[in-house]
XYZ file of C-alpha atoms in Angstrom:
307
model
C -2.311 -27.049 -20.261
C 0.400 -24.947 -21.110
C 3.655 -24.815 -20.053
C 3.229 -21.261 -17.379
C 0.152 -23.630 -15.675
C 1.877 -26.362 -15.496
C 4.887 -24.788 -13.046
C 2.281 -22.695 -11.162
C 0.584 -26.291 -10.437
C 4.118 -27.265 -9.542
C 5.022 -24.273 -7.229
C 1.099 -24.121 -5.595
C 1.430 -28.255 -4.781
C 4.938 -27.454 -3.423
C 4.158 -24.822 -1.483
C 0.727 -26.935 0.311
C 3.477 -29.899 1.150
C 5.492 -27.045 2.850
C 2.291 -26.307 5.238
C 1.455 -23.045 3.447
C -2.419 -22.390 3.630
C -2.707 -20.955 0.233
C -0.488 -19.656 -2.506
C -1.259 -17.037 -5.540
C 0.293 -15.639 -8.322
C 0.252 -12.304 -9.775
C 2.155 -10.485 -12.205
C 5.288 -8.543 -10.911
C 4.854 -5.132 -12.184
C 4.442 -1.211 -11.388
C 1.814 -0.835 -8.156
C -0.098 2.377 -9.872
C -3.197 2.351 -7.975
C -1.107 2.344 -4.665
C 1.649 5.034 -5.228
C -0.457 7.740 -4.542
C -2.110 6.108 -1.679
C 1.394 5.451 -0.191
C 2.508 8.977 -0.483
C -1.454 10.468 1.063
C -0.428 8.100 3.932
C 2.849 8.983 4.638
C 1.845 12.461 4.347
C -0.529 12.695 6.681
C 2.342 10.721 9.206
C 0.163 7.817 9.481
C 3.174 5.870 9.505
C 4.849 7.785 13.306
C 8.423 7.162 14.083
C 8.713 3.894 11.628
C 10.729 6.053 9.775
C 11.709 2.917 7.841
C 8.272 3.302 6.041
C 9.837 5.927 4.095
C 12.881 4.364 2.654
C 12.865 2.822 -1.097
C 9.276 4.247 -2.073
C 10.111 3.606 -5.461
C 11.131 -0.288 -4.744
C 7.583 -0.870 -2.212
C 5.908 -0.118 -5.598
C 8.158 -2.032 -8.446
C 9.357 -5.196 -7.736
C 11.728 -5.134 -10.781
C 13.814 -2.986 -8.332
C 14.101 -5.664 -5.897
C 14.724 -8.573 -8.463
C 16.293 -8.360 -11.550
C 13.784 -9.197 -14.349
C 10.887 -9.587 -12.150
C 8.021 -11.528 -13.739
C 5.956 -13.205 -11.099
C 4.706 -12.413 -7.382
C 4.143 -15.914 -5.719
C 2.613 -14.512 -2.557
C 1.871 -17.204 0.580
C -0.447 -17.652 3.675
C 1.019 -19.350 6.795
C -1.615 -19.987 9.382
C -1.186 -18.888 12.840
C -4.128 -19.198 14.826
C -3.452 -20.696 18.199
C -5.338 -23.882 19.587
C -4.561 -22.544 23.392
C -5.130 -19.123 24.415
C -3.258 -17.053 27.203
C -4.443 -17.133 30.770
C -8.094 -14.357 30.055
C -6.670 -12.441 33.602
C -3.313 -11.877 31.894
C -1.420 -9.361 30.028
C -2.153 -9.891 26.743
C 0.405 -10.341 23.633
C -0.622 -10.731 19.984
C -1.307 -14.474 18.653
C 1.042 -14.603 16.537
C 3.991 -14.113 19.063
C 2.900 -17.174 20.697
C 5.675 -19.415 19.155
C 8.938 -18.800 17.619
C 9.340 -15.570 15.744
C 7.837 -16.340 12.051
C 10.575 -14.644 10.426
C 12.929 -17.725 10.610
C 10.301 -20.498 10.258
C 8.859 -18.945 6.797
C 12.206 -17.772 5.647
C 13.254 -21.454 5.815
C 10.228 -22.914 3.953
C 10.914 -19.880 1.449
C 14.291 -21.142 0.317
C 12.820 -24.432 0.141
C 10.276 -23.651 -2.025
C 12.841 -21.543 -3.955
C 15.121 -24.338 -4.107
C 12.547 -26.734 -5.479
C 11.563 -24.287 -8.260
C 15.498 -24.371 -9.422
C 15.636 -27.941 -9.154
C 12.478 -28.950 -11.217
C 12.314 -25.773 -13.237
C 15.328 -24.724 -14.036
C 17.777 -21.459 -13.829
C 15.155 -18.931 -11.976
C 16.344 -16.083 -10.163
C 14.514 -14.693 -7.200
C 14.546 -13.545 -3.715
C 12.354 -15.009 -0.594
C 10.479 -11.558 1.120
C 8.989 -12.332 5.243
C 8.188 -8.546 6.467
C 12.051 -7.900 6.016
C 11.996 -5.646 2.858
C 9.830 -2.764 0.989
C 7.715 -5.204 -0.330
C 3.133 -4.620 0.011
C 2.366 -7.586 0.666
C -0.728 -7.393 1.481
C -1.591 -6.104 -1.720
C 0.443 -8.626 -3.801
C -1.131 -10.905 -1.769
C -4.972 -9.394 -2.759
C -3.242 -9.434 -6.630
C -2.937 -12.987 -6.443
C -6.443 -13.794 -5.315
C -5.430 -15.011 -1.861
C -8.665 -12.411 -0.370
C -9.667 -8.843 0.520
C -7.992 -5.944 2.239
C -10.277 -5.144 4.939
C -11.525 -2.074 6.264
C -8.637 -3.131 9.331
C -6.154 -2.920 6.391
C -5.554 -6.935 7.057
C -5.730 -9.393 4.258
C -9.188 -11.363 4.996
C -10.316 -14.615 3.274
C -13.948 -15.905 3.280
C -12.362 -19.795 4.439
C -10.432 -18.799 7.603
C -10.422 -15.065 8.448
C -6.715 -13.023 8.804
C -4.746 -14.823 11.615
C -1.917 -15.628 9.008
C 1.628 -14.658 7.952
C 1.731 -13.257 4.353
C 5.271 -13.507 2.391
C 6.190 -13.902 -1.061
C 8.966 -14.994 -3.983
C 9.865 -12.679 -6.654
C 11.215 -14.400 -9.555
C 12.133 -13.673 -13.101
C 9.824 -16.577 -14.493
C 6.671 -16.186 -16.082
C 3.542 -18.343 -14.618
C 0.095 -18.202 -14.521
C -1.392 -15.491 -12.769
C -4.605 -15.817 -10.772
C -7.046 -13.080 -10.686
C -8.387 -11.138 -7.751
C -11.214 -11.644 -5.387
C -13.914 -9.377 -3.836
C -14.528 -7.706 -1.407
C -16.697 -8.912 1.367
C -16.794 -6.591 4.312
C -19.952 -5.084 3.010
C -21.641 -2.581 5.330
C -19.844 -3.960 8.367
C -17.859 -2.339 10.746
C -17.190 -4.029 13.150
C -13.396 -3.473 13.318
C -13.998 0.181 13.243
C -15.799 0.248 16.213
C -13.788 -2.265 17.921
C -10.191 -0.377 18.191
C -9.817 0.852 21.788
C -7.503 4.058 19.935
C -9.769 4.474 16.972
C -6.859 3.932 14.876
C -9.336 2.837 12.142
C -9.834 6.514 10.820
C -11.693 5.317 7.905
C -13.241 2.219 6.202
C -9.507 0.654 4.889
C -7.334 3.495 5.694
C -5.450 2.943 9.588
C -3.386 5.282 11.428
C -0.014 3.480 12.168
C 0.676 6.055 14.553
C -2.602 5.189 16.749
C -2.188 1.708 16.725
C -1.641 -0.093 19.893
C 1.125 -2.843 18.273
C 2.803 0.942 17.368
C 2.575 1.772 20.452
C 3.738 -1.256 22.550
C 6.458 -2.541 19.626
C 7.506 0.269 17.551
C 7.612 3.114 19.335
C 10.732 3.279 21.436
C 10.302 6.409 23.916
C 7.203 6.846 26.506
C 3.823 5.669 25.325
C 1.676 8.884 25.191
C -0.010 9.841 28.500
C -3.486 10.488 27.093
C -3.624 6.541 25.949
C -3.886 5.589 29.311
C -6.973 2.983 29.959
C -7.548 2.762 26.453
C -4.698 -0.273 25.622
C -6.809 -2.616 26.604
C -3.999 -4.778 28.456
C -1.863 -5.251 25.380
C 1.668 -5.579 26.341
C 2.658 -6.784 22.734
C 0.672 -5.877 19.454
C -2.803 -6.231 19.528
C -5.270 -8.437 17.788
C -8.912 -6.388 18.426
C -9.333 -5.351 15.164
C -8.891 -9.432 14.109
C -11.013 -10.945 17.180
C -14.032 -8.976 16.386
C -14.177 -9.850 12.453
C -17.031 -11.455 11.617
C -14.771 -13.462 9.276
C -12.350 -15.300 12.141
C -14.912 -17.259 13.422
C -13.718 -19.652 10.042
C -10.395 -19.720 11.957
C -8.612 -23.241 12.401
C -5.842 -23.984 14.334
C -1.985 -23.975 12.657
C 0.107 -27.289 12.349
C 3.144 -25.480 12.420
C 5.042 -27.340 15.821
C 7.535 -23.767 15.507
C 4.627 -21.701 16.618
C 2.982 -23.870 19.618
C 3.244 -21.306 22.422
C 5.250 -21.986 25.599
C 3.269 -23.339 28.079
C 4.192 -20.673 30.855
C 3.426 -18.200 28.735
C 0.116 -19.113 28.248
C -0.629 -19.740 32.272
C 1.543 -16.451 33.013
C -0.260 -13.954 35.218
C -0.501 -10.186 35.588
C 1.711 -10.630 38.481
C 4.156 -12.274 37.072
C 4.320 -9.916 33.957
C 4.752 -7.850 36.859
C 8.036 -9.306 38.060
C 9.388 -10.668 34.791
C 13.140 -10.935 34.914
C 15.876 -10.905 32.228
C 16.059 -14.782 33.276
C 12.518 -15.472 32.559
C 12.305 -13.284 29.840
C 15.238 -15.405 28.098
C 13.234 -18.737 28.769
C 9.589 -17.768 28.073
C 10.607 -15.744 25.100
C 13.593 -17.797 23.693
C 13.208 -17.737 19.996
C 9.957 -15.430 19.691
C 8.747 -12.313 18.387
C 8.360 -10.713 21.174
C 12.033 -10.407 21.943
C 11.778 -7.532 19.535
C 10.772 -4.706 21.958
C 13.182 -6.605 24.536
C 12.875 -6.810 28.667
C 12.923 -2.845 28.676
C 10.182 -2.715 26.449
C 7.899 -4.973 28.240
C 8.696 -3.604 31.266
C 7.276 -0.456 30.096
C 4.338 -1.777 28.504
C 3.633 -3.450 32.029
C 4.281 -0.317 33.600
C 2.036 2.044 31.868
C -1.056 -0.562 32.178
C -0.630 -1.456 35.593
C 0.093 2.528 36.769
């Protein structure tokens, strides 16, 4: 075993002790293949008012831009999937808002794993990456052999669906580098069909600008009037495209304590969506993702179902 296997052993049985579901490794270089699907996308305004999506185009597509040196994409799975689901007469909020917001309980186990990679390793340079930079990756995570981009443009696995967090280190140290899987969606489309704003347009290619989570998150002014009756109840993201894959019925419940939902959250009703206060909000919401579109942004969500 050489030397490059033996520290991607090290960082892959470091990363399982953390709680990560899986970990890959690819090698940090140019995305080719993507650049020109990048710019078709954001060309057509698939990507709305995230006007973010348009910054550093040259850095979502080199990672030596981001890190100095770059030689290795260690991407990471964090499983999500709830073991108790919201109240089924409810307003509805993605599963992955159900505990505290992810962005500070991987960031943590990031540095860790970061740390422990200096320690046993040596002088390594690299940055931790949860959602929070110009970084695909979803598709370093498909590099690395962690599963499939699906026709719902979500990483998928064959062992336990999509219903996890993806991040990733960059570092300037060469390891092994796994190889990618295949694809598995064959001539399903089930996703497709699914989406209550056909926001799917095509087998792998989804309008951001359609999307219910774009609509009750992202977009900050008055949700369009002709998606009325077709949100399906989502006041925050939406997981259709995920509940109906054939693949999520290999879903098992996280062990992350962080993201066990608040009780009252998951026995709140319509009614008390409803009346939601900036008290309750504070309380039900402390610490979570859902914070993000804050009171006024539920409120409206409520609002435009319930009208």
């Amino acid at each position: 075993m050489n030397t490059n296997e033996i520290y991607s052993n090290f960082i892959k049985q470091e990363a399982k002790r953390l709680g990560f579901l899986s970990c890959g490794i690819s090698k940090a270089g140019f995305l080719e293949e993507e650049a020109p699907r990048l710019e078709k996308w954001l060309n057509n305004n698939m990507n709305g008012q995230m006007s973010y999506m348009e910054n550093h185009f040259d850095k979502r597509l080199n990672p030596s831009l981001l890190v100095d040196g770059a030689k290795s994409v260690i991407s990471l799975l964090l499983n999500y999937y709830p073991s108790e689901f919201q109240n089924e007469e409810s307003y509805k909020i993605s599963k992955y808002a159900y505990g505290q917001d992810y962005h500070f309980v991987i960031k943590e186990k990031l540095k860790e794993l970061l740390h422990f990679i200096q320690t046993e390793i040596g002088e390594v340079s690299g940055r931790a990456f949860v959602d929070s930079a110009p970084v695909l990756d979803k598709v370093w995570a498909a590099k690395s052999g962690l599963g499939w981009m699906g026709k719902n443009t979500n990483l998928i696995t064959q062992k336990v669906g999509s219903f996890y967090f993806i991040a990733e280190l960059i570092v300037d140290l060469e390891l092994e580098y796994d190889a990618p899987t295949t694809d598995h969606c064959g001539s399903c489309t089930a996703c497709i069909d699914a989406c209550p704003t056909e926001a799917i347009v095509a087998p792998y290619v989804v309008d951001g600008s359609k999307c219910i989570s774009y609509f009750t998150i992202e977009l900050k002014e008055n949700i369009p009037a002709e998606m009325k009756g077709k949100l399906d109840d989502w006041v925050f993201g939406c997981d259709v495209c995920q509940d109906v894959c054939p693949w999520n019925r290999f879903s098992k419940p996280h062990s992350e304590p962080l993201f066990q939902a608040n009780p009252e959250l998951l026995s709140f009703t319509k009614k008390e969506w409803e009346e939601i206060t900036e008290d309750v909000f504070k309380e039900v919401f402390k610490n979570s993702a859902v914070k993000r579109t804050k009171l006024e942004g539920v409120k409206r969500n409520v609002a435009f179902l319930r009208d």
